[in-house]
XYZ file of N, CA and C in Angstrom:
750
model
N 48.721 170.606 110.080
C 47.713 171.004 109.101
C 46.410 171.351 109.792
N 45.816 170.399 110.526
C 44.545 170.649 111.173
C 44.739 170.679 112.665
N 44.108 171.640 113.300
C 44.217 171.717 114.743
C 43.451 170.577 115.397
N 42.460 170.025 114.717
C 41.630 168.961 115.268
C 41.620 167.788 114.288
N 42.665 166.966 114.293
C 42.736 165.864 113.320
C 41.567 164.905 113.410
N 41.002 164.739 114.607
C 39.857 163.841 114.738
C 38.666 164.374 113.942
N 38.500 165.691 113.943
C 37.409 166.296 113.184
C 37.620 166.097 111.689
N 38.883 166.171 111.255
C 39.175 165.960 109.836
C 38.928 164.507 109.459
N 39.318 163.588 110.330
C 39.047 162.168 110.078
C 37.547 161.937 109.932
N 36.783 162.535 110.819
C 35.328 162.359 110.786
C 34.753 162.954 109.508
N 35.301 164.082 109.064
C 34.804 164.720 107.845
C 35.053 163.847 106.624
N 36.213 163.224 106.539
C 36.482 162.343 105.401
C 35.629 161.080 105.470
N 35.326 160.621 106.667
C 34.406 159.490 106.804
C 33.032 159.891 106.286
N 32.613 161.114 106.623
C 31.325 161.615 106.133
C 31.353 161.780 104.618
N 32.473 162.242 104.064
C 32.580 162.434 102.621
C 32.437 161.115 101.879
N 32.950 160.049 102.448
C 32.857 158.737 101.798
C 31.407 158.287 101.644
N 30.521 158.811 102.494
C 29.091 158.458 102.441
C 28.238 159.602 101.896
N 28.883 160.689 101.510
C 28.164 161.912 101.146
C 27.429 161.752 99.824
N 26.255 162.369 99.741
C 25.500 162.384 98.481
C 24.702 163.675 98.407
N 24.147 163.937 97.214
C 23.347 165.134 97.037
C 22.238 165.185 98.081
N 22.016 166.347 98.634
C 20.975 166.523 99.628
C 21.444 166.372 101.053
N 22.637 165.802 101.255
C 23.171 165.660 102.607
C 23.662 167.010 103.117
N 23.736 167.131 104.416
C 24.197 168.372 105.044
C 25.704 168.525 104.832
N 26.089 169.551 104.091
C 27.508 169.759 103.789
C 28.297 170.290 104.972
N 27.621 170.606 106.061
C 28.339 171.077 107.242
C 29.333 170.056 107.753
N 29.028 168.789 107.537
C 29.914 167.725 108.014
C 31.270 167.761 107.316
N 31.338 168.462 106.162
C 32.586 168.528 105.385
C 33.388 169.798 105.686
N 32.882 170.622 106.559
C 33.531 171.901 106.827
C 34.989 171.772 107.280
N 35.330 170.770 108.123
C 36.744 170.632 108.494
C 37.660 170.420 107.289
N 37.139 169.785 106.242
C 37.949 169.601 105.026
C 38.131 170.943 104.330
N 37.045 171.703 104.208
C 37.138 173.029 103.598
C 38.203 173.865 104.302
N 38.171 173.840 105.614
C 39.112 174.632 106.405
C 40.544 174.131 106.234
N 40.696 172.816 106.149
C 42.039 172.243 105.992
C 42.634 172.597 104.632
N 41.792 172.621 103.592
C 42.276 172.983 102.251
C 42.783 174.415 102.247
N 42.057 175.294 102.894
C 42.498 176.684 102.985
C 43.784 176.786 103.796
N 43.839 176.063 104.907
C 44.975 176.166 105.824
C 46.254 175.535 105.277
N 46.145 174.620 104.317
C 47.332 173.889 103.871
C 48.199 174.679 102.899
N 47.727 175.806 102.418
C 48.566 176.605 101.524
C 49.780 177.101 102.308
N 50.944 176.777 101.788
C 52.173 177.080 102.506
C 52.603 175.972 103.442
N 51.805 174.922 103.521
C 52.108 173.775 104.386
C 52.196 172.532 103.499
N 53.400 172.233 103.018
C 53.579 171.138 102.058
C 53.144 169.804 102.630
N 53.471 169.576 103.887
C 53.108 168.311 104.498
C 51.601 168.152 104.615
N 50.930 169.228 105.026
C 49.478 169.177 105.134
C 48.823 168.982 103.789
N 49.365 169.620 102.777
C 48.816 169.490 101.428
C 48.965 168.057 100.929
N 50.122 167.466 101.170
C 50.353 166.082 100.740
C 49.396 165.132 101.441
N 49.178 165.366 102.725
C 48.267 164.509 103.485
C 46.850 164.615 102.947
N 46.394 165.837 102.696
C 45.042 166.023 102.168
C 44.888 165.384 100.788
N 45.863 165.595 99.944
C 45.812 165.017 98.606
C 45.706 163.506 98.683
N 46.498 162.893 99.574
C 46.469 161.432 99.726
C 45.095 160.967 100.208
N 44.479 161.730 101.078
C 43.153 161.368 101.569
C 42.124 161.399 100.439
N 42.174 162.434 99.623
C 41.238 162.523 98.503
C 41.463 161.393 97.501
N 42.719 161.083 97.222
C 43.013 160.034 96.251
C 42.587 158.667 96.775
N 42.750 158.448 98.067
C 42.280 157.200 98.658
C 40.770 157.094 98.515
N 40.083 158.197 98.741
C 38.630 158.193 98.626
C 38.193 157.899 97.200
N 38.882 158.512 96.231
C 38.509 158.325 94.827
C 38.831 156.925 94.314
N 39.638 156.200 95.046
C 39.962 154.822 94.645
C 38.875 153.840 95.086
N 37.880 154.351 95.830
C 36.801 153.507 96.330
C 35.476 153.891 95.678
N 34.481 153.007 95.729
C 33.158 153.368 95.174
C 32.491 154.429 96.056
N 32.336 155.633 95.509
C 31.668 156.713 96.231
C 30.684 157.384 95.275
N 29.841 158.241 95.811
C 28.830 158.908 94.991
C 29.459 159.922 94.048
N 28.685 160.311 93.047
C 29.151 161.350 92.138
C 29.350 162.657 92.887
N 28.518 162.883 93.898
C 28.659 164.097 94.702
C 30.003 164.126 95.419
N 30.424 162.977 95.932
C 31.711 162.905 96.626
C 32.863 163.071 95.646
N 32.708 162.527 94.441
C 33.742 162.688 93.412
C 33.863 164.159 93.027
N 32.728 164.813 92.839
C 32.762 166.230 92.460
C 33.440 167.064 93.551
N 33.053 166.845 94.786
C 33.647 167.599 95.892
C 35.162 167.389 95.916
N 35.583 166.156 95.765
C 37.017 165.843 95.814
C 37.766 166.504 94.669
N 37.197 166.453 93.474
C 37.868 167.050 92.315
C 37.967 168.574 92.454
N 36.943 169.171 93.015
C 36.975 170.622 93.199
C 38.057 171.025 94.205
N 38.310 170.187 95.168
C 39.373 170.475 96.128
C 40.747 170.160 95.534
N 40.818 169.080 94.768
C 42.104 168.721 94.163
C 42.564 169.752 93.146
N 41.639 170.453 92.518
C 42.069 171.481 91.563
C 42.786 172.607 92.288
N 42.603 172.701 93.599
C 43.260 173.729 94.409
C 44.574 173.253 95.010
N 44.644 171.983 95.361
C 45.834 171.485 96.078
C 46.542 170.352 95.353
N 45.992 169.909 94.227
C 46.520 168.718 93.565
C 47.906 168.904 92.962
N 48.639 167.806 92.882
C 49.967 167.761 92.269
C 49.981 166.638 91.233
N 51.144 166.346 90.721
C 51.272 165.250 89.746
C 50.813 163.922 90.324
N 50.815 163.806 91.641
C 50.381 162.565 92.275
C 48.920 162.255 91.983
N 48.137 163.277 91.619
C 46.713 163.078 91.320
C 46.472 162.387 89.986
N 47.387 162.569 89.074
C 47.115 162.209 87.681
C 46.771 160.726 87.494
N 47.508 159.783 88.089
C 47.144 158.374 87.870
C 45.746 158.016 88.355
N 45.237 158.748 89.324
C 43.884 158.483 89.822
C 42.832 159.180 88.980
N 43.095 160.412 88.575
C 42.107 161.185 87.825
C 42.033 160.785 86.347
N 43.152 160.419 85.757
C 43.176 160.133 84.318
C 42.162 159.066 83.897
N 42.027 157.942 84.624
C 41.050 156.932 84.196
C 39.599 157.434 84.224
N 39.333 158.448 85.031
C 37.970 158.980 85.117
C 37.583 159.773 83.871
N 38.576 160.208 83.096
C 38.293 161.032 81.915
C 37.442 160.298 80.889
N 37.542 158.993 80.851
C 36.770 158.208 79.889
C 35.434 157.734 80.403
N 35.094 158.111 81.629
C 33.826 157.694 82.233
C 32.823 158.851 82.142
N 31.759 158.691 81.378
C 30.825 159.807 81.163
C 30.330 160.472 82.439
N 30.119 159.699 83.492
C 29.570 160.289 84.715
C 30.603 161.078 85.507
N 31.894 160.820 85.239
C 32.946 161.488 86.006
C 33.904 162.312 85.150
N 33.784 162.228 83.844
C 34.755 162.862 82.952
C 34.872 164.362 83.198
N 33.746 165.041 83.298
C 33.774 166.490 83.492
C 34.471 166.860 84.799
N 34.228 166.058 85.822
C 34.799 166.353 87.140
C 36.313 166.177 87.130
N 36.776 165.091 86.518
C 38.221 164.852 86.436
C 38.891 165.917 85.579
N 38.216 166.308 84.509
C 38.740 167.365 83.633
C 38.866 168.678 84.369
N 37.872 168.963 85.169
C 37.863 170.208 85.940
C 39.124 170.308 86.787
N 39.496 169.201 87.402
C 40.700 169.205 88.237
C 41.967 169.245 87.391
N 42.064 168.355 86.415
C 43.300 168.260 85.629
C 43.580 169.535 84.841
N 42.537 170.188 84.388
C 42.716 171.439 83.646
C 43.445 172.479 84.490
N 43.229 172.432 85.797
C 43.743 173.467 86.690
C 44.992 173.062 87.459
N 45.386 171.808 87.368
C 46.597 171.363 88.061
C 47.779 171.612 87.130
N 48.610 172.557 87.486
C 49.646 173.057 86.569
C 50.902 172.195 86.590
N 50.747 170.947 86.141
C 51.906 170.064 86.000
C 51.835 169.432 84.610
N 52.966 169.131 83.982
C 52.939 168.555 82.631
C 52.136 167.267 82.534
N 52.170 166.451 83.577
C 51.465 165.172 83.531
C 49.966 165.353 83.358
N 49.414 166.441 83.886
C 47.979 166.689 83.738
C 47.641 166.969 82.280
N 48.456 167.771 81.612
C 48.241 168.023 80.195
C 48.384 166.759 79.369
N 49.351 165.942 79.732
C 49.560 164.686 79.000
C 48.345 163.774 79.141
N 47.766 163.730 80.331
C 46.581 162.899 80.549
C 45.422 163.357 79.683
N 45.237 164.656 79.588
C 44.164 165.193 78.753
C 44.417 164.918 77.272
N 45.674 165.037 76.853
C 46.004 164.737 75.451
C 45.759 163.264 75.142
N 46.163 162.399 76.035
C 45.944 160.968 75.826
C 44.454 160.651 75.749
N 43.685 161.305 76.608
C 42.238 161.058 76.620
C 41.594 161.521 75.319
N 42.069 162.634 74.772
C 41.502 163.140 73.519
C 41.573 162.082 72.432
N 42.616 161.285 72.458
C 42.779 160.259 71.441
C 42.024 158.969 71.722
N 41.386 158.863 72.879
C 40.771 157.582 73.235
C 39.309 157.667 73.671
N 38.857 158.828 74.126
C 37.483 158.899 74.631
C 36.487 158.974 73.481
N 35.208 158.655 73.739
C 34.179 158.783 72.694
C 34.042 160.233 72.238
N 33.470 160.407 71.059
C 33.333 161.753 70.501
C 32.589 162.697 71.448
N 31.613 162.182 72.169
C 30.834 163.030 73.063
C 31.688 163.649 74.160
N 32.801 162.999 74.504
C 33.683 163.509 75.554
C 34.863 164.300 74.987
N 35.074 164.209 73.691
C 36.197 164.933 73.081
C 36.037 166.452 73.229
N 34.795 166.909 73.176
C 34.550 168.348 73.312
C 35.151 168.869 74.610
N 34.961 168.114 75.682
C 35.495 168.529 76.969
C 37.010 168.524 76.998
N 37.616 167.489 76.422
C 39.078 167.417 76.409
C 39.659 168.602 75.626
N 39.027 168.905 74.509
C 39.497 170.023 73.688
C 39.390 171.330 74.466
N 38.268 171.508 75.157
C 38.079 172.742 75.935
C 39.131 172.876 77.023
N 39.440 171.780 77.691
C 40.434 171.841 78.770
C 41.832 172.086 78.227
N 42.176 171.463 77.124
C 43.495 171.685 76.529
C 43.626 173.124 76.040
N 42.543 173.676 75.519
C 42.561 175.077 75.095
C 42.744 175.986 76.300
N 42.057 175.686 77.386
C 42.176 176.506 78.593
C 43.595 176.476 79.145
N 44.276 175.346 78.975
C 45.665 175.219 79.421
C 46.648 175.823 78.413
N 46.130 176.252 77.259
C 46.990 176.743 76.166
C 48.075 175.708 75.870
N 47.635 174.473 75.713
C 48.546 173.337 75.597
C 49.061 173.198 74.167
N 50.257 173.699 73.927
C 50.826 173.666 72.590
C 51.077 172.267 72.073
N 51.361 171.332 72.960
C 51.646 169.968 72.519
C 50.410 169.258 71.975
N 49.237 169.800 72.258
C 48.008 169.158 71.794
C 47.609 169.592 70.388
N 48.335 170.543 69.810
C 47.934 171.092 68.509
C 47.796 170.028 67.428
N 48.745 169.112 67.239
C 48.559 168.108 66.176
C 47.287 167.280 66.361
N 47.009 166.904 67.606
C 45.812 166.088 67.853
C 44.545 166.894 67.613
N 44.510 168.141 68.063
C 43.318 168.966 67.866
C 43.126 169.283 66.391
N 44.222 169.548 65.684
C 44.126 169.785 64.238
C 43.594 168.538 63.528
N 44.003 167.379 64.006
C 43.491 166.131 63.436
C 42.005 165.973 63.661
N 41.544 166.340 64.849
C 40.111 166.296 65.145
C 39.364 167.276 64.237
N 39.920 168.457 64.057
C 39.285 169.464 63.197
C 39.120 168.931 61.781
N 40.168 168.341 61.243
C 40.107 167.820 59.872
C 39.112 166.674 59.756
N 39.186 165.736 60.702
C 38.307 164.563 60.640
C 36.846 164.946 60.864
N 36.624 165.831 61.846
C 35.250 166.224 62.146
C 34.647 167.025 61.006
N 35.440 167.874 60.368
C 34.949 168.641 59.218
C 34.524 167.704 58.097
N 35.339 166.705 57.847
C 35.066 165.752 56.776
C 33.830 164.912 57.076
N 33.636 164.592 58.363
C 32.524 163.730 58.764
C 31.234 164.501 59.021
N 31.284 165.820 58.896
C 30.084 166.606 59.146
C 29.750 166.775 60.615
N 30.740 166.607 61.477
C 30.540 166.786 62.914
C 30.841 168.248 63.259
N 29.882 169.092 62.944
C 30.099 170.535 63.013
C 30.489 170.999 64.402
N 29.785 170.534 65.418
C 30.060 171.015 66.770
C 31.475 170.690 67.203
N 31.919 169.485 66.885
C 33.268 169.071 67.258
C 34.310 169.859 66.470
N 34.062 170.060 65.196
C 34.999 170.815 64.363
C 35.107 172.265 64.831
N 33.983 172.870 65.164
C 33.991 174.252 65.658
C 34.776 174.346 66.965
N 34.571 173.378 67.847
C 35.303 173.378 69.123
C 36.808 173.272 68.887
N 37.198 172.436 67.946
C 38.624 172.275 67.647
C 39.212 173.558 67.079
N 38.474 174.204 66.183
C 38.949 175.472 65.620
C 39.083 176.525 66.712
N 38.078 176.634 67.567
C 38.139 177.596 68.668
C 39.358 177.347 69.555
N 39.626 176.074 69.814
C 40.757 175.727 70.680
C 42.079 176.169 70.069
N 42.247 175.936 68.782
C 43.487 176.351 68.121
C 43.637 177.865 68.173
N 42.523 178.573 68.083
C 42.571 180.026 68.186
C 42.945 180.498 69.572
N 42.638 179.715 70.567
C 43.020 180.060 71.941
C 44.470 179.697 72.234
N 44.939 178.598 71.683
C 46.304 178.141 71.973
C 47.341 179.087 71.359
N 47.100 179.497 70.114
C 47.847 180.597 69.488
C 49.346 180.372 69.314
N 49.780 179.123 69.296
C 51.176 178.884 68.953
C 51.327 178.982 67.435
N 52.569 179.008 66.969
C 52.801 179.056 65.524
C 52.174 177.848 64.833
N 52.294 176.676 65.474
C 51.728 175.460 64.887
C 50.209 175.536 64.826
N 49.587 176.109 65.848
C 48.132 176.242 65.861
C 47.673 177.190 64.761
N 48.385 178.270 64.598
C 48.043 179.253 63.564
C 48.221 178.648 62.171
N 49.290 177.892 61.982
C 49.518 177.228 60.693
C 48.414 176.211 60.399
N 47.991 175.482 61.439
C 46.950 174.475 61.247
C 45.647 175.124 60.809
N 45.311 176.261 61.397
C 44.091 176.961 61.015
C 44.164 177.469 59.576
N 45.354 177.871 59.166
C 45.514 178.435 57.824
C 45.336 177.392 56.731
N 45.460 176.122 57.075
C 45.379 175.069 56.056
C 44.007 174.410 55.992
N 43.068 174.852 56.831
C 41.746 174.218 56.851
C 40.941 174.657 55.630
N 40.388 173.666 54.942
C 39.493 173.938 53.813
C 38.219 173.136 54.047
N 37.109 173.828 54.239
C 35.857 173.132 54.513
C 34.693 173.852 53.842
N 33.746 173.097 53.295
C 32.572 173.721 52.684
C 31.490 174.054 53.716
N 31.652 173.590 54.949
C 30.655 173.805 55.992
C 30.742 175.237 56.513
N 29.713 176.050 56.305
C 29.784 177.473 56.676
C 30.107 177.708 58.155
N 29.514 176.923 59.039
C 29.746 177.140 60.472
C 31.193 176.858 60.844
N 31.762 175.840 60.238
C 33.160 175.505 60.532
C 34.082 176.553 59.919
N 33.795 176.960 58.693
C 34.608 177.990 58.041
C 34.584 179.282 58.854
N 33.416 179.640 59.372
C 33.310 180.854 60.191
C 34.107 180.704 61.481
N 34.056 179.517 62.071
C 34.808 179.278 63.305
C 36.305 179.377 63.068
N 36.753 178.890 61.929
C 38.178 178.960 61.589
C 38.606 180.421 61.436
N 37.798 181.205 60.743
C 38.122 182.627 60.582
C 38.159 183.315 61.942
N 37.156 183.062 62.767
C 37.126 183.674 64.096
C 38.329 183.262 64.935
N 38.731 182.010 64.790
C 39.890 181.524 65.532
C 41.168 182.208 65.056
N 41.276 182.426 63.755
C 42.458 183.112 63.226
C 42.484 184.569 63.686
N 41.309 185.194 63.712
C 41.234 186.564 64.221
C 41.597 186.622 65.710
N 41.124 185.638 66.475
C 41.451 185.587 67.902
C 42.949 185.405 68.101
N 43.544 184.569 67.270
C 44.991 184.361 67.371
C 45.744 185.645 67.049
N 45.293 186.351 66.023
C 45.950 187.618 65.658
C 45.820 188.636 66.779
N 44.647 188.702 67.395
C 44.453 189.626 68.510
C 45.354 189.254 69.685
N 45.524 187.958 69.907
C 46.419 187.521 70.965
C 47.862 187.916 70.690
N 48.256 187.806 69.442
C 49.612 188.206 69.069
C 49.800 189.716 69.215
N 48.772 190.461 68.874
C 48.841 191.913 69.070
C 48.995 192.243 70.555
N 48.199 191.576 71.383
C 48.275 191.814 72.826
C 49.647 191.450 73.374
N 50.273 190.462 72.735
C 51.614 190.051 73.149
C 52.703 190.888 72.484
N 52.271 191.953 71.786
C 53.195 192.883 71.115
C 54.050 192.165 70.070
N 53.378 191.371 69.238
C 54.034 190.701 68.116
C 53.288 191.089 66.832
N 53.379 192.362 66.443
C 52.587 192.846 65.302
C 52.942 192.181 63.975
N 54.188 191.799 63.785
C 54.567 191.184 62.500
C 53.822 189.872 62.289
N 53.729 189.071 63.340
C 53.031 187.790 63.224
C 51.532 188.013 63.064
N 50.991 188.976 63.798
C 49.571 189.289 63.664
C 49.266 189.801 62.258
N 50.159 190.645 61.732
C 49.953 191.227 60.406
C 49.827 190.135 59.345
N 50.633 189.089 59.450
C 50.591 188.017 58.454
C 49.213 187.356 58.421
N 48.603 187.192 59.585
C 47.265 186.593 59.635
C 46.239 187.542 59.034
N 46.279 188.791 59.444
C 45.318 189.770 58.923
C 45.437 189.919 57.405
N 46.668 189.928 56.903
C 46.864 190.068 55.454
C 46.275 188.880 54.705
N 46.489 187.686 55.248
C 45.959 186.492 54.590
C 44.438 186.499 54.597
N 43.841 186.903 55.708
C 42.381 186.953 55.783
C 41.815 188.021 54.848
N 42.459 189.169 54.802
C 41.995 190.247 53.927
C 42.076 189.834 52.464
N 43.169 189.177 52.103
C 43.340 188.745 50.712
C 42.279 187.720 50.323
N 41.968 186.797 51.236
C 40.986 185.757 50.930
C 39.576 186.329 50.825
N 39.320 187.399 51.579
C 37.969 187.971 51.606
C 37.738 189.025 50.528
N 38.803 189.548 49.943
C 38.680 190.649 48.982
C 37.752 190.290 47.832
N 36.814 191.178 47.557
C 35.928 190.985 46.421
C 34.774 190.031 46.654
N 34.653 189.497 47.852
C 33.568 188.569 48.155
C 32.578 189.259 49.092
N 31.411 189.613 48.618
C 30.451 190.372 49.437
C 30.118 189.684 50.762
N 30.000 188.356 50.730
C 29.625 187.642 51.958
C 30.736 187.701 52.996
N 31.927 188.060 52.564
C 33.062 188.091 53.484
C 33.465 189.515 53.853
N 32.560 190.469 53.610
C 32.902 191.869 53.860
C 33.282 192.111 55.318
N 32.588 191.473 56.238
C 32.895 191.676 57.654
C 34.283 191.160 58.004
N 34.707 190.097 57.340
C 36.044 189.558 57.573
C 37.089 190.553 57.072
N 36.824 191.087 55.879
C 37.757 192.059 55.302
C 37.882 193.290 56.200
N 36.767 193.739 56.757
C 36.793 194.900 57.643
C 37.567 194.599 58.922
N 37.332 193.418 59.500
C 38.039 193.038 60.729
C 39.541 192.943 60.474
N 39.898 192.356 59.331
C 41.314 192.228 58.997
C 41.946 193.600 58.764
N 41.207 194.491 58.105
C 41.732 195.839 57.848
C 41.962 196.585 59.161
N 41.007 196.478 60.073
C 41.189 197.113 61.380
C 42.399 196.532 62.104
N 42.577 195.232 61.965
C 43.735 194.591 62.581
C 45.035 195.094 62.008
N 45.057 195.293 60.700
C 46.270 195.806 60.050
C 46.586 197.226 60.526
N 45.542 198.013 60.726
C 45.753 199.376 61.256
C 46.352 199.300 62.663
N 45.809 198.385 63.487
C 46.327 198.222 64.850
C 47.778 197.764 64.827
N 48.125 196.891 63.886
C 49.513 196.432 63.754
C 50.428 197.608 63.409
N 49.978 198.440 62.485
C 50.784 199.595 62.074
C 50.980 200.560 63.237
N 49.920 200.755 64.009
C 50.022 201.662 65.158
C 50.971 201.120 66.212
N 50.899 199.829 66.449
C 51.774 199.220 67.439
C 53.230 199.268 66.985
N 53.441 199.012 65.695
C 54.813 199.058 65.167
C 55.374 200.481 65.260
N 54.544 201.449 64.965
C 55.007 202.861 65.022
C 55.316 203.294 66.422
N 54.588 202.747 67.381
C 54.778 203.152 68.779
C 55.957 202.470 69.432
N 56.452 201.413 68.819
C 57.541 200.642 69.453
C 58.916 201.175 69.031
């Protein structure tokens, strides 16, 4: 992995003491090793183990951030037991999420889903964003539950985030969940409509006009005759035209 293992050892020793304002040059051997380990399974495993060992000890937030940014590039399922507990810690939650969101293994998604059900409301926004970025279909029931509960409790920001996430995930279950939302809160209602439109656009891009058409038709029908919803009706009508064009071209 590294042509100079002693230099890498010294760099990890420096990382254990690293903090904001310190000279990052001391970490350069790690940067180089992360780049060099692609295609080198053994080197990648060694680096991952070094980062996980470091994260198991008391280190600065700067060292945690650096480690998580590297693990998002080389991390495997082996990272999850170490990163998952950090999701509930306000000072480290964002950093652990950053890594888990990008580590393409099922266990990472499971950790984020579990955290969504246990972290404080202030951290739920992040979990929802990461699950949406992963297009995590298994998280739909939990996110739909957050949307319903947050709408009822007047937690507009959380409800809007949940609606946006369902619009990004775009599975059949996510689309169905959005279709059943009833809320008097204008910001949440607007977010739900935007999410449904985003889902329809995603289906169009995936060349599934029939599924997109069903969403556009439902939105157009709900908006018909309501002046405040004219923009929704127009967006849905344009979507229906796009569906017809795509169907004709196929």
